[in-house]
Amino acid sequence: MTRGTARLLAGITLACCLALPDAARAEYRVLETPHVRLIYQHPAQDFIVDHTARCFENSLRFHSRIFQYPPHEKITLILDDQSDFANAGVWCAPRNFLSTHLAPANFVYETGPSNERMNFTLNHEVAHIVTLDMAQQPERFFRGLFLGKVPEDADHPETMVYNVLTLPRRNAPRWHREGTAVFFETWMSGGLGRAQGPYDEMVFRAMVRDSTPFYDPLGLESEASKADFQVGVNSYLYGTRFSTWLAGQNSPEKFVEWVARRPGSRAYYANQFKHVFGTSLAQSWHQWVDWERSFQRANLDSIRRYPTTSSRDLSARALGSVSSAHLDSAARVLYAAVYYPGRLAHIAAIPLDGGPERALHEVKGPALYFVSSLAWDPDTHTLFYTADNDEWRDLCALDTRTGHSTVLQRDARVGDLAFNRVDKSLWGIRHFNGISTLVRMTPPYRDYRRVFSFPYGRDLYDLDIAPDGTRLAASLAEISGRHTLRLYDLGTLSQGDTTARTLYDFGASVPSSFVFSKDGRRLFGSSYYTGVSNIFRYDLDADSMDVVSNCETGFFRPLDLGGDSLVVFRYSGQGFVPAVIQARPLTDVSAITFYGAQVVEQHPELETWKVPSPSTIDLDSIGVVRGPYHGLRSVRLMTLVPVAEAYKDRGSAGLAAEFSDPLSFHRLSLSATYSPQSSLDDDERFHVSARYERPRWEAYARFNPASFYDFFGPTKTSRKGSNLGLAYHRQLLRDEPRTIEMRLGLDGWTGLERLPRDQNVEVPDDFDRLVSPYLQIKGSNVRSSIGAVDQEKGHRWSFLYGNNVVRFHHLDGETWLGFPLAQATLDLGVPLPLRKSSIWLRTAGGYSPGDRDEPFANFFLGGFGNNWVDHQEVKRYREAGSFPGIEIDNAAGTNFARAMIDLNLPPHTFQRLGTPALYGSWLRFSVFSSGLVTNMDAADLRRKLANVGVQADLRIQVFARQSMTLSSGYARAFERGAATQDEWMVSLKIL
Amino acid sequence: MKNARSVFVTALVLIGVVIGVGVWKGAIPPKFGTEGAIGAAKRYSSQQITDSDVRLGDGSIQSFIQSDLFHAIATNPDFQKVLKSDAFKNGVKVDNMLDVVADSRKAGHGQQDFSQLVASTDFQQMTASADFKKAIRDPKVQNLLANEDFQKWSATEDFKSYIADAQKGKNQDASKGVVKDAKSAEYKALTANADMKEALSNADFIAAAANTDMAKVIKENQKWLANQDFMTLLANEDFQTLVASEDYQNLVASEEFQHLVANEDFQKIAKNQDFQKWLKEDYAAVVAASEDMQKNKAQDQ
């Protein structure tokens, strides 16, 4: 290749990058007060911005008063509409950052009682920020020293320590943080919240009833998040309950003293607990468990004062989270979407006459608790269901006879489906830009028409249509958190007239899943009216409501079987169990006691925690500035920290700096270190790295790059030389879990001694310069069951084309030569009958037409690839360049093919291995065997190798927040005509 | 007897005291777990936030965003094509078109109603005609349709016979490829302009005028056809495809659409430059930008 050709190639690559459209052009606006930088999409979200700012200021005022917290930086708050249901999250390093979805709340099983979403969400999230961000000595000193709060950075793992030093309260378990925020949210909302949540009461009542052991703080973090169908929600459940008990037994002020970081407090949450309460956290936890058992026994006794309703289970096992169910009378089965540990979420056919449930079709993107929204057309045997339930929902149709599923509408954002058998219309609720809209679809259901958009804060849910097709029953939530059961006339509703008959006002209780009886004269649904989720029957003729069950745990999602028989879903510790009950009106059903109600009686000061109306906040008097968001202008130096790296086995020390804007649209990372050893040439003592990233773009420059990880183990990434690069990357397909990503880049080196990616391969003596344009496309569609530690099903593929364009320097001049290379991988996996286990076929192949003697034209494979201390993928043996059993880069060739069978055995989750500050979470084993052929087109140079190996990975949690993985592996490699080789691998992945 | 009466009175007083204490303590009437009662669980709740506590900003943009029209714009590939087309992005000034809508509104529901135009069968047939699609690409034909004299003439019998003759080839000199003159004064005035004459000779235009009810469309929508932005849109192939699509026809025939286009708030929103910018951008960019932003963050909660 000539110099001109190389330049042309580089030019074309760059032109391709620039020609690609930059889709990240959406306009953001900002509303700033002295305390918040509220960023939103203009003009769509204009309507909610001021209210959000008022809610924020309202919440911050409360927390500042309670915690004596003077905000020392603006909190960045971004509104988005990325999900169909409300949710939010916070980050505290390097800035305080709060992200909140605009969508309506989810009312399923009344797991999260709430009032107006912004008011409620910000009460919760600001509690997180304040309790995490509060600082005393020594963190104030370290924040000053490092110029801010240091986030972990995989390139510089010392930042883990700096993070602990600058943000010590982040190192607390999730149950502690969520329990705290929920406690505040409840009392700031005047009692509406999970601290008085009926679902929470049910969970602990069921545990006591069934003599299920309680997790201790260690088991809660290590096992419950993996083995239980509610996974991470257990942190909310236990945390809320323990926090409420603690405040009840002591006082709200004592509780605040524990979670606050006031002068004289201890930095570590557990130490502060002992400091405040004079006893250990573990001891208190045991006391709470004893108390909880006795409290729930009293509630169970109260329920049992009257005869309880017996049920006949339709399934031998609990099905975890379940959707609404639909009855196929002809086939005598129930259809419901289910989601439980060990299986991918699926639509199940549950026989009414007994027998195991049968999986009909996988549900893509299931949601915890409601899994998917379902509607049933018995005439065409079509089950309508939703996918991507935690994002923008797709509408799908499943033929229950063939199991064939079709996507009808992508990103329709419609759920709460109901089918009108009379005119074949499908109804649903769309969530878009914060608004609930009733929509109607007609065959072939490829689009919808709006019927009515409810005002902000009024959300319709749990729809059902009468068998005669004339009426629609639904529940309506209001801003106050009040819920009513309503009946609409479909004829007038179709004309946009939303006049409804309010059947029953449930107050703060959710009227859940009310459905018509077979004759259309009654509605059956559930409510925690008595504190326990019982089944209620509403007689439309008599205009009367009756309770028809007295349950010890909770009955949900009733379905009329005819006569007095109802299918219900009974709550158990392992999830919901389909069962049949006889539903007859009861006159005697006792209520239970909510512990939260007792606590507020004992400590009436909690009544004063209720925040005033957000409308009392006068933004103008606070001082508001509005305008467009300018990312580049907002870039600031965030942290400056000392770092250490290794270069050619020599240590180096220096500084690393991070610059960014609040939305991280522009990020600049700089590091410079110096190796003082005289054994290094002068021109190799400085190590500089600069990386600039913005959405879809990345540019970097490095000089003699060094790495912290080169201190440890066989894998070395430091290189002599100067490196410049530019890359453009974007997602070509984003339909989780289906993704396709593209990366197009240009990478250049001078002064290299060894190949950039192959540490054991020296460049030729006459090497002068390397320019590598490349294109990489990666696709993935892998799924796993709830609580899994690895992918269990699907496929993953990649294609890489690159061209190593090299300038060689000879005595007689310079020559440019190009060495194109192409490499592809394909992995296919299926789950095994053993829970959370899978088997994968992993293949890789590469081809280069270049000179076999030229290093730049070869592929190099070998070794596990893990370093003793590492930050990359734990299962590195799966990657195309690995071949455990032989030395790194030992097998070379201008072409190669590799196939691997990878058996991933079920992980073992530990309930108790270590202490809350350092514990093992799970251990998993993988066994693999692979075959490799190189230089397939040259018999004399061809190598055929095989290997067999095993790898064990132990997940370790440090200070509750930091996940590390200790891996150990062994592999033996075989090659015809050569001695067998083996390799041991030990690695600790720290970030 | 007196003693008995004292006992009776004392008993009454005692009962009264007991009842009074019971009421005061909340034990009467019984609320929890009594025979024949469904006990409502007691949860503490104070006065909750109400609608008046939630002060929202201007809802007009929200109203439009929630409409079927916006849904179609955001999701229908035909709408997307039009929005992304260079003709729409660079050539169409929504404001000018909206002025025509506003003018027609002031004049009451009449011939210039945009919603009636785009929903009319004649208009859809005309734009679906292959001849019209070809003809309208010619700027001279565009100018012709916008021309006031032509619009007047097109309503006459002379125009009809001119087109009919031209279609039959009677007034066409095949050897020269030109169309013979019509007789009316309007025609003469019109063809004083060479471009207009050339446009009237356009074979595709003649075929379109002969095979569709173009004259009726022109008569009923003179202002629209005089609008250069609308004409740019009309000449856009993507717009022609959109107008021919069933989804579009259903949408523009819907009451909501008719109501929306006639709504003053909608006029304001649609004229809002920021909104136009937002609308013309790929809607997915909003999501993409958010995702890019979130990607680099490690969530604390």
XYZ file of C-alpha atoms in Angstrom, chain A residues 23 25-26 28-29 41-44 47-48 54 78 82 89-92 99 110 115 128 132 170 177-178 187 189-190 196 198 305-306 392 430 432-433 435 437 447-450 453 456 479-480 509 529-531 547 586-589 591 594 597 600-601 607 610 613 615 663-665 667 695-696 734 961, chain B residues 32-59 61-63 65-68 70-71 75-76 89 247 250-251 254-256 272 274-275 277-278 280-301:
146
model
C -28.766 11.808 16.688
C -29.239 16.669 19.193
C -32.253 16.816 21.453
C -32.330 20.421 26.789
C -33.383 23.434 28.769
C -36.673 18.425 27.253
C -38.180 21.534 25.829
C -40.978 22.080 24.920
C -42.568 18.700 25.705
C -45.725 21.846 31.656
C -44.244 20.028 34.652
C -41.310 23.487 43.665
C -33.086 15.599 35.023
C -37.639 6.732 29.200
C -32.310 7.244 40.848
C -29.529 9.293 42.371
C -25.761 9.526 42.085
C -23.557 11.497 44.419
C -32.848 11.389 37.495
C -50.198 -1.830 46.063
C -49.698 10.501 46.167
C -31.015 9.740 49.501
C -25.299 10.276 51.254
C -22.303 5.418 50.278
C -30.428 3.489 52.319
C -33.835 2.464 50.979
C -44.153 10.711 56.837
C -46.477 12.496 52.588
C -48.669 12.487 55.666
C -47.628 2.007 56.201
C -50.147 -3.197 53.214
C -61.056 -14.542 64.945
C -63.406 -15.365 62.095
C -41.508 1.538 26.367
C -50.947 4.629 27.096
C -46.669 9.149 27.394
C -45.074 12.380 28.547
C -50.123 11.428 30.872
C -54.508 8.069 27.782
C -52.156 1.153 15.573
C -54.419 2.797 18.095
C -56.759 5.716 18.331
C -56.948 7.951 21.338
C -56.275 11.748 27.759
C -51.939 15.010 34.764
C -53.302 13.293 42.829
C -54.216 12.878 46.486
C -56.449 1.651 49.202
C -59.453 -2.448 52.807
C -59.097 -4.575 55.941
C -55.312 -4.350 55.746
C -66.171 -9.012 50.933
C -68.882 -12.627 54.607
C -70.195 -10.463 57.356
C -67.269 -10.815 59.699
C -63.742 -9.967 58.660
C -58.829 -5.769 60.213
C -50.531 -1.429 60.609
C -50.074 3.603 62.461
C -47.213 7.640 64.589
C -49.492 7.252 67.598
C -47.264 14.188 61.938
C -45.626 16.274 56.499
C -48.090 22.065 49.671
C -47.608 25.401 45.663
C -25.044 15.659 32.101
C -21.714 14.087 31.170
C -22.228 15.080 27.554
C -16.007 14.231 29.624
C -22.190 10.998 23.170
C -21.147 8.735 20.311
C -31.799 -0.802 20.860
C -21.376 -1.327 47.677
C -62.816 -3.121 64.859
C -63.499 -6.802 64.810
C -67.062 -6.671 65.997
C -69.580 -9.335 65.143
C -71.210 -8.661 61.817
C -68.643 -6.097 60.722
C -66.031 -5.716 58.014
C -63.165 -4.031 59.799
C -61.430 -1.304 57.885
C -57.762 -1.224 58.724
C -56.592 1.889 60.473
C -53.841 3.719 58.681
C -52.664 7.136 59.667
C -53.422 9.668 57.002
C -53.429 13.425 57.112
C -54.867 15.821 54.562
C -53.283 14.922 51.251
C -52.003 17.013 48.409
C -54.833 17.994 46.047
C -55.217 19.143 42.457
C -54.822 22.761 43.522
C -51.396 21.994 44.992
C -50.120 20.916 41.606
C -49.716 24.029 39.492
C -48.866 23.013 35.965
C -47.627 25.123 33.114
C -49.315 25.772 29.784
C -50.953 22.528 28.669
C -48.274 21.595 23.832
C -49.156 18.652 26.029
C -52.586 18.517 24.370
C -48.422 15.755 22.049
C -51.176 13.507 23.312
C -53.153 13.744 20.056
C -53.418 11.108 17.360
C -48.685 13.737 17.006
C -48.735 9.975 17.393
C -44.564 6.826 14.579
C -46.026 6.609 11.083
C -36.965 20.676 6.566
C -53.596 5.668 7.935
C -58.317 7.788 8.496
C -56.496 10.314 10.596
C -61.193 11.896 12.326
C -63.026 14.445 14.408
C -59.991 14.959 16.601
C -43.675 27.985 18.110
C -38.886 25.581 19.413
C -41.686 23.184 18.865
C -37.467 22.357 15.763
C -38.374 19.568 18.135
C -38.518 18.207 12.778
C -35.841 16.332 14.680
C -35.821 12.602 14.845
C -37.958 11.926 17.906
C -35.722 9.014 18.832
C -32.864 11.459 19.267
C -34.414 12.598 22.495
C -34.225 9.106 23.867
C -30.800 8.467 22.416
C -29.417 11.563 24.039
C -30.829 10.598 27.408
C -29.412 7.119 27.128
C -26.003 8.368 26.189
C -26.066 10.580 29.196
C -27.109 7.836 31.577
C -24.664 5.296 30.259
C -21.621 6.519 32.090
C -23.203 6.748 35.480
C -23.109 4.208 38.264
C -26.356 4.571 40.112
C -26.266 4.895 43.860
C -29.944 4.138 44.451
